[in-house]
Amino acid sequence: MPKKIQSPSSSAKDIPPLEDTSEFATLSMTVYDYHIQGLTSCSDSIALPKNVTCQYYEHNEKEGTEVLIVTSAEKKYIAVVFAGTDDNQSTIIDTEFIKETFGPLPNNNKLEKYTDLYVHSGFNNGVFGNGIFDRVLAKVTELKKDHPDYRIFLTGHSLGAASSLLTAFGLSQYPNFAKEHITVVNFGCPRVGNYQWRDLVDSSPNLTIWRFVYERDLVARVPPTFLLYHHVGHLAQMEEDGMLAYYRQNRDKKLNYAGAPMGWDIWPIVWIPGGVEKHDLKHYLDYLENKSMHDSNKYYIHDYEKLKKEDLSDDDDDNFEGDDRWIRNNRKRAKIA
């Protein structure tokens, strides 16, 4: 079993401000408009939030990836925004969940020693195929040079949420971003990689990840854990009676933080069509604008849920003996037999 990497501690100060979260949800919706209008670059025809400026847009048809890079003069941030589509939503639910090695990144990068770092192949190709990541890296590097005091965020919905995770971790591996803090705030994010991926991402000192999940959103529960996929970062669960924050999906006994409630993973299975419908980004926007903005004490997060004596988490991301190596070894044994 691989040695567990110690995760950096987190506190309530890591929670993104409600105004930022709402703005990133709006941007995650806005990025769809570029494709709908058939645009291939930044355009004044797209309405962005106040004081937000489009710096780069690309729709890579081969990989099906849409990425928007913006800056906010008012809030002083650089944000990389990825889109997902209805077709990709179906792919996330229905596809064969094949893994491949994360990346690629340049030779001699510090991840080369991790030979068991696997992520969803479709998600990975959507970021690293056809030079997409390289162009994002170049643009963010340029913008950071022009605005050294700007914060760096990544966001997106659905497949775009998965892309935001992969890109954020990729950026964090480059020397010019080693001292920069990178924050991910995404919506309806599927699981992306294996245990080793989860362990490395959650132990990265310059990364903070928040996954917002609306009620029984099915896409946030796939690929399934029995295929050895794991969530990364913190969970902000948006429910009808309030929003709750869970530390790194599963509980942390040392910090006395609770994990996702028992049954979290199977809630949408009871009524799959309802779970698919809950994935619509409009629900996320409506919740933030009409609930959180009007009563942030109840409908936004302020601290992690604490462990109770009787608390049982969903064990979504508990360690698994051997992870992907367990599968490969058992396949070999089956062939020998």
Coordinates of C-alpha atoms in Angstrom, one line a residue:
M1 CA 0.0 0.0 0.0
P2 CA 1.4 3.4 -0.9
K3 CA 2.5 5.6 1.9
K4 CA -0.1 8.3 2.7
I5 CA 1.1 11.8 2.0
Q6 CA 0.3 14.3 4.8
S7 CA -2.3 16.9 3.7
P8 CA -1.8 20.5 4.6
S9 CA -4.3 21.7 7.2
S10 CA -7.1 24.0 6.2
S11 CA -9.3 26.4 8.1
A12 CA -12.4 28.6 7.5
K13 CA -10.2 31.3 6.0
D14 CA -9.8 29.1 2.9
I15 CA -13.5 29.3 2.2
P16 CA -14.1 31.5 -0.9
P17 CA -16.2 34.7 -0.4
L18 CA -19.8 34.3 -1.5
E19 CA -19.4 37.1 -4.1
D20 CA -16.5 35.3 -5.7
T21 CA -18.3 31.9 -5.8
S22 CA -21.4 33.5 -7.4
E23 CA -19.3 35.3 -10.0
F24 CA -17.5 32.1 -10.9
A25 CA -20.8 30.3 -11.3
T26 CA -21.9 33.1 -13.6
L27 CA -18.7 32.8 -15.6
S28 CA -19.1 29.1 -15.8
M29 CA -22.5 29.8 -17.5
T30 CA -21.2 32.6 -19.7
V31 CA -18.5 30.5 -21.3
Y32 CA -21.2 28.4 -23.0
D33 CA -22.4 31.6 -24.8
Y34 CA -19.2 31.9 -26.8
H35 CA -19.8 28.5 -28.4
I36 CA -23.5 29.2 -28.9
Q37 CA -22.7 32.4 -30.8
G38 CA -20.0 30.6 -32.9
L39 CA -17.2 32.7 -31.5
T40 CA -13.5 31.8 -31.7
S41 CA -12.0 34.6 -29.7
C42 CA -12.9 37.3 -27.2
S43 CA -15.9 39.4 -28.2
D44 CA -17.8 42.4 -26.9
S45 CA -21.0 40.7 -27.8
I46 CA -20.7 38.5 -24.6
A47 CA -21.8 40.2 -21.4
L48 CA -19.3 39.5 -18.6
P49 CA -19.7 40.5 -14.9
K50 CA -18.8 44.1 -14.0
N51 CA -15.1 45.0 -14.4
V52 CA -14.3 41.5 -15.9
T53 CA -12.4 41.5 -19.1
C54 CA -11.9 38.6 -21.6
Q55 CA -8.3 38.0 -22.3
Y56 CA -8.4 34.7 -24.2
Y57 CA -11.0 32.3 -25.6
E58 CA -10.5 29.0 -27.4
H59 CA -12.9 26.3 -28.6
N60 CA -10.9 23.3 -29.6
E61 CA -13.3 21.2 -31.6
K62 CA -11.1 18.1 -31.8
E63 CA -10.9 17.7 -28.0
G64 CA -14.3 19.4 -27.4
T65 CA -12.7 21.8 -25.0
E66 CA -13.8 25.4 -24.4
V67 CA -11.7 27.6 -22.3
L68 CA -12.1 31.3 -21.3
I69 CA -9.5 33.3 -19.5
V70 CA -10.6 36.6 -17.8
T71 CA -9.2 39.2 -15.5
S72 CA -11.1 41.3 -12.9
A73 CA -9.7 44.8 -12.2
E74 CA -12.1 45.2 -9.3
K75 CA -11.4 41.9 -7.5
K76 CA -7.8 41.5 -8.8
Y77 CA -7.9 38.0 -10.1
I78 CA -7.1 35.9 -13.2
A79 CA -9.7 33.2 -13.8
V80 CA -9.5 30.2 -16.2
V81 CA -13.0 29.1 -17.0
F82 CA -13.8 25.8 -18.7
A83 CA -17.1 24.8 -20.2
G84 CA -18.9 21.5 -20.3
T85 CA -21.7 20.6 -22.7
D86 CA -24.8 18.4 -22.6
D87 CA -23.0 15.9 -24.8
N88 CA -20.1 15.7 -22.4
Q89 CA -22.6 15.3 -19.5
S90 CA -23.9 12.2 -21.2
T91 CA -20.3 11.0 -21.8
I92 CA -19.5 11.4 -18.1
I93 CA -22.4 9.3 -17.1
D94 CA -22.4 6.6 -19.9
T95 CA -18.8 6.2 -20.9
E96 CA -16.2 3.5 -20.1
F97 CA -14.1 5.1 -17.4
I98 CA -10.6 4.4 -18.6
K99 CA -7.6 5.9 -16.8
E100 CA -4.3 7.1 -18.1
T101 CA -1.2 8.7 -16.7
F102 CA -1.7 12.4 -15.8
G103 CA -0.2 14.9 -18.1
P104 CA 2.0 15.1 -20.0
L105 CA 4.2 17.7 -18.3
P106 CA 7.7 18.6 -19.4
N107 CA 10.5 16.1 -18.9
N108 CA 12.2 16.0 -15.5
N109 CA 9.1 17.3 -13.7
K110 CA 8.7 16.3 -10.1
L111 CA 5.8 14.0 -10.9
E112 CA 7.8 11.5 -12.9
K113 CA 8.6 9.4 -9.8
Y114 CA 4.8 8.8 -9.3
T115 CA 4.3 5.9 -11.6
D116 CA 0.7 5.2 -10.4
L117 CA -0.8 8.6 -10.9
Y118 CA -3.8 8.0 -13.1
V119 CA -6.7 10.1 -14.2
H120 CA -9.8 9.8 -16.5
S121 CA -8.4 9.6 -20.0
G122 CA -11.2 11.7 -21.6
F123 CA -10.8 14.5 -19.1
N124 CA -7.0 14.4 -19.4
N125 CA -7.1 14.6 -23.2
G126 CA -9.5 17.5 -23.0
V127 CA -6.8 19.5 -21.1
F128 CA -3.5 18.2 -22.5
G129 CA -4.5 17.3 -26.0
N130 CA -3.6 19.6 -29.0
G131 CA -1.5 22.0 -26.9
I132 CA -4.5 23.3 -24.9
F133 CA -2.7 23.3 -21.5
D134 CA 0.4 24.9 -23.0
R135 CA -1.6 27.8 -24.4
V136 CA -3.4 28.3 -21.1
L137 CA -0.1 28.1 -19.2
A138 CA 1.5 30.7 -21.5
K139 CA -1.5 33.1 -21.2
V140 CA -1.8 32.8 -17.4
T141 CA 2.0 33.4 -17.1
E142 CA 1.8 36.5 -19.3
L143 CA -1.2 37.9 -17.3
K144 CA 0.5 37.2 -14.0
K145 CA 3.6 39.0 -15.1
D146 CA 1.4 42.0 -16.0
H147 CA -0.6 41.8 -12.8
P148 CA 1.7 40.3 -10.1
D149 CA -0.8 41.1 -7.3
Y150 CA -3.7 39.2 -9.0
R151 CA -5.0 36.0 -7.5
I152 CA -5.3 32.9 -9.7
F153 CA -8.6 31.0 -9.9
L154 CA -9.9 28.1 -12.0
T155 CA -13.6 27.3 -12.4
G156 CA -16.1 25.4 -14.5
H157 CA -19.2 23.2 -14.5
S158 CA -19.4 19.4 -15.2
L159 CA -16.6 18.4 -17.6
G160 CA -15.4 22.0 -17.2
A161 CA -15.1 21.4 -13.5
A162 CA -12.9 18.3 -14.1
S163 CA -10.8 20.3 -16.5
S164 CA -10.3 23.0 -13.9
L165 CA -8.9 20.5 -11.5
L166 CA -6.4 19.0 -14.0
T167 CA -5.3 22.4 -15.1
A168 CA -4.9 23.8 -11.6
F169 CA -2.7 20.9 -10.6
G170 CA -0.7 21.1 -13.8
L171 CA -0.1 24.8 -13.2
S172 CA 1.0 24.1 -9.6
Q173 CA 3.8 21.9 -10.9
Y174 CA 5.6 24.7 -12.7
P175 CA 8.4 26.7 -10.9
N176 CA 6.9 30.1 -11.8
F177 CA 3.7 29.1 -9.9
A178 CA 5.3 27.3 -7.0
K179 CA 4.9 30.3 -4.8
E180 CA 1.5 31.3 -6.1
H181 CA -1.7 30.1 -4.4
I182 CA -4.1 28.6 -6.9
T183 CA -7.8 28.2 -6.0
V184 CA -10.4 26.1 -7.7
V185 CA -14.1 26.8 -7.3
N186 CA -16.2 24.5 -9.4
F187 CA -19.7 23.1 -9.8
G188 CA -21.0 19.6 -10.3
C189 CA -17.5 18.1 -10.6
P190 CA -17.1 14.4 -11.4
R191 CA -14.4 12.3 -9.8
V192 CA -11.2 12.6 -11.8
G193 CA -8.5 10.2 -10.7
N194 CA -7.2 7.4 -8.5
Y195 CA -6.0 7.3 -4.9
Q196 CA -2.5 8.6 -5.8
W197 CA -4.0 11.5 -7.7
R198 CA -6.2 12.4 -4.8
D199 CA -3.4 12.1 -2.3
L200 CA -1.0 14.3 -4.3
V201 CA -3.6 17.0 -5.1
D202 CA -4.8 17.2 -1.5
S203 CA -1.2 17.5 -0.2
S204 CA -0.3 20.3 -2.5
P205 CA 0.4 23.4 -0.3
N206 CA -0.3 25.9 -3.0
L207 CA -3.7 24.5 -4.0
T208 CA -7.2 25.0 -2.5
I209 CA -10.1 23.2 -4.1
W210 CA -13.8 23.7 -3.5
R211 CA -16.4 21.5 -5.2
F212 CA -19.9 22.9 -5.0
V213 CA -22.6 20.2 -5.4
Y214 CA -26.3 20.9 -5.8
E215 CA -28.5 18.4 -3.9
R216 CA -28.5 15.0 -5.6
D217 CA -26.5 16.0 -8.7
L218 CA -25.6 12.6 -10.2
V219 CA -22.6 13.7 -12.2
A220 CA -20.8 14.7 -8.9
R221 CA -21.1 11.0 -7.9
V222 CA -19.4 9.5 -11.0
P223 CA -17.2 7.8 -12.0
P224 CA -18.1 5.4 -9.2
T225 CA -15.8 4.6 -6.3
F226 CA -15.8 0.8 -7.1
L227 CA -13.8 1.8 -10.2
L228 CA -11.3 3.4 -7.9
Y229 CA -12.0 7.0 -8.6
H230 CA -11.7 9.5 -5.8
H231 CA -12.7 13.1 -5.1
V232 CA -10.2 15.8 -4.3
G233 CA -10.6 19.0 -2.3
H234 CA -13.5 20.2 0.0
L235 CA -17.2 19.6 -0.6
A236 CA -19.8 22.4 -0.3
Q237 CA -23.1 20.6 -0.3
M238 CA -26.0 22.8 -1.4
E239 CA -29.3 21.5 0.2
E240 CA -32.8 22.9 0.4
D241 CA -32.4 23.7 4.1
G242 CA -28.9 25.1 3.9
M243 CA -25.3 24.7 2.7
L244 CA -22.7 22.6 4.6
A245 CA -19.0 22.3 4.1
Y246 CA -17.2 18.9 4.5
Y247 CA -13.5 18.6 4.8
R248 CA -11.8 16.8 1.9
Q249 CA -15.0 14.7 1.2
N250 CA -14.1 12.2 3.9
R251 CA -13.7 12.8 7.6
D252 CA -10.5 13.9 9.3
K253 CA -10.4 12.7 12.9
K254 CA -7.2 14.6 13.8
L255 CA -8.8 17.9 12.8
N256 CA -12.3 16.8 14.1
Y257 CA -13.9 17.5 10.7
A258 CA -16.8 15.4 9.5
G259 CA -17.0 13.8 6.1
A260 CA -19.9 13.6 3.6
P261 CA -23.0 12.1 5.2
M262 CA -23.6 8.4 5.1
G263 CA -25.4 7.6 1.8
W264 CA -24.1 10.8 0.0
D265 CA -22.8 8.7 -2.9
I266 CA -26.1 6.8 -3.5
W267 CA -28.7 9.5 -3.0
P268 CA -29.1 10.1 -6.8
I269 CA -29.4 6.4 -7.6
V270 CA -32.8 6.3 -6.0
W271 CA -34.1 8.4 -8.9
I272 CA -31.5 8.7 -11.7
P273 CA -33.5 11.1 -14.0
G274 CA -33.8 13.5 -11.0
G275 CA -30.1 13.2 -10.3
V276 CA -29.3 14.2 -13.9
E277 CA -31.7 17.1 -13.8
K278 CA -30.1 18.4 -10.6
H279 CA -26.8 18.8 -12.6
D280 CA -28.1 21.7 -14.6
L281 CA -25.9 24.8 -13.8
K282 CA -29.1 26.9 -13.6
H283 CA -29.8 25.3 -10.3
Y284 CA -26.4 26.3 -8.9
L285 CA -26.9 29.9 -10.1
D286 CA -30.4 30.1 -8.8
Y287 CA -29.3 28.8 -5.4
L288 CA -26.4 31.3 -5.0
E289 CA -28.4 34.3 -6.3
N290 CA -31.8 33.7 -4.6
K291 CA -30.8 31.8 -1.4
S292 CA -27.2 32.5 -0.5
M293 CA -27.2 36.2 -1.4
H294 CA -30.4 36.7 0.7
D295 CA -29.4 34.6 3.7
S296 CA -25.7 33.8 3.7
N297 CA -25.7 32.5 7.3
K298 CA -27.9 29.6 6.3
Y299 CA -27.2 29.2 2.6
Y300 CA -23.5 29.6 2.5
I301 CA -20.5 28.0 4.1
H302 CA -18.6 29.5 7.0
D303 CA -16.8 26.6 8.6
Y304 CA -16.4 22.8 8.2
E305 CA -18.9 20.5 9.8
K306 CA -17.5 19.0 13.0
L307 CA -17.3 15.3 13.9
K308 CA -19.9 13.9 16.2
K309 CA -19.5 10.8 18.3
E310 CA -22.1 9.0 16.2
D311 CA -20.9 10.5 12.9
L312 CA -20.3 8.1 10.1
S313 CA -19.0 9.5 6.8
D314 CA -19.8 8.0 3.4
D315 CA -16.2 6.6 3.2
D316 CA -16.2 7.9 -0.4
D317 CA -12.4 8.3 -0.4
D318 CA -11.2 5.9 2.2
N319 CA -7.8 4.3 1.3
F320 CA -8.0 1.2 -0.8
E321 CA -5.3 -1.4 -0.5
G322 CA -3.1 -1.2 -3.6
D323 CA -5.6 0.9 -5.7
D324 CA -5.0 0.5 -9.4
R325 CA -2.2 -1.9 -8.8
W326 CA -4.7 -4.2 -7.1
I327 CA -6.7 -4.4 -10.4
R328 CA -3.6 -5.0 -12.6
N329 CA -2.2 -7.7 -10.3
N330 CA -5.6 -9.5 -10.2
R331 CA -5.9 -9.4 -14.0
K332 CA -2.4 -11.0 -14.2
R333 CA -3.4 -13.7 -11.7
A334 CA -6.6 -14.3 -13.7
K335 CA -4.5 -14.8 -16.9
I336 CA -2.1 -17.1 -15.1
A337 CA -5.0 -19.2 -13.7

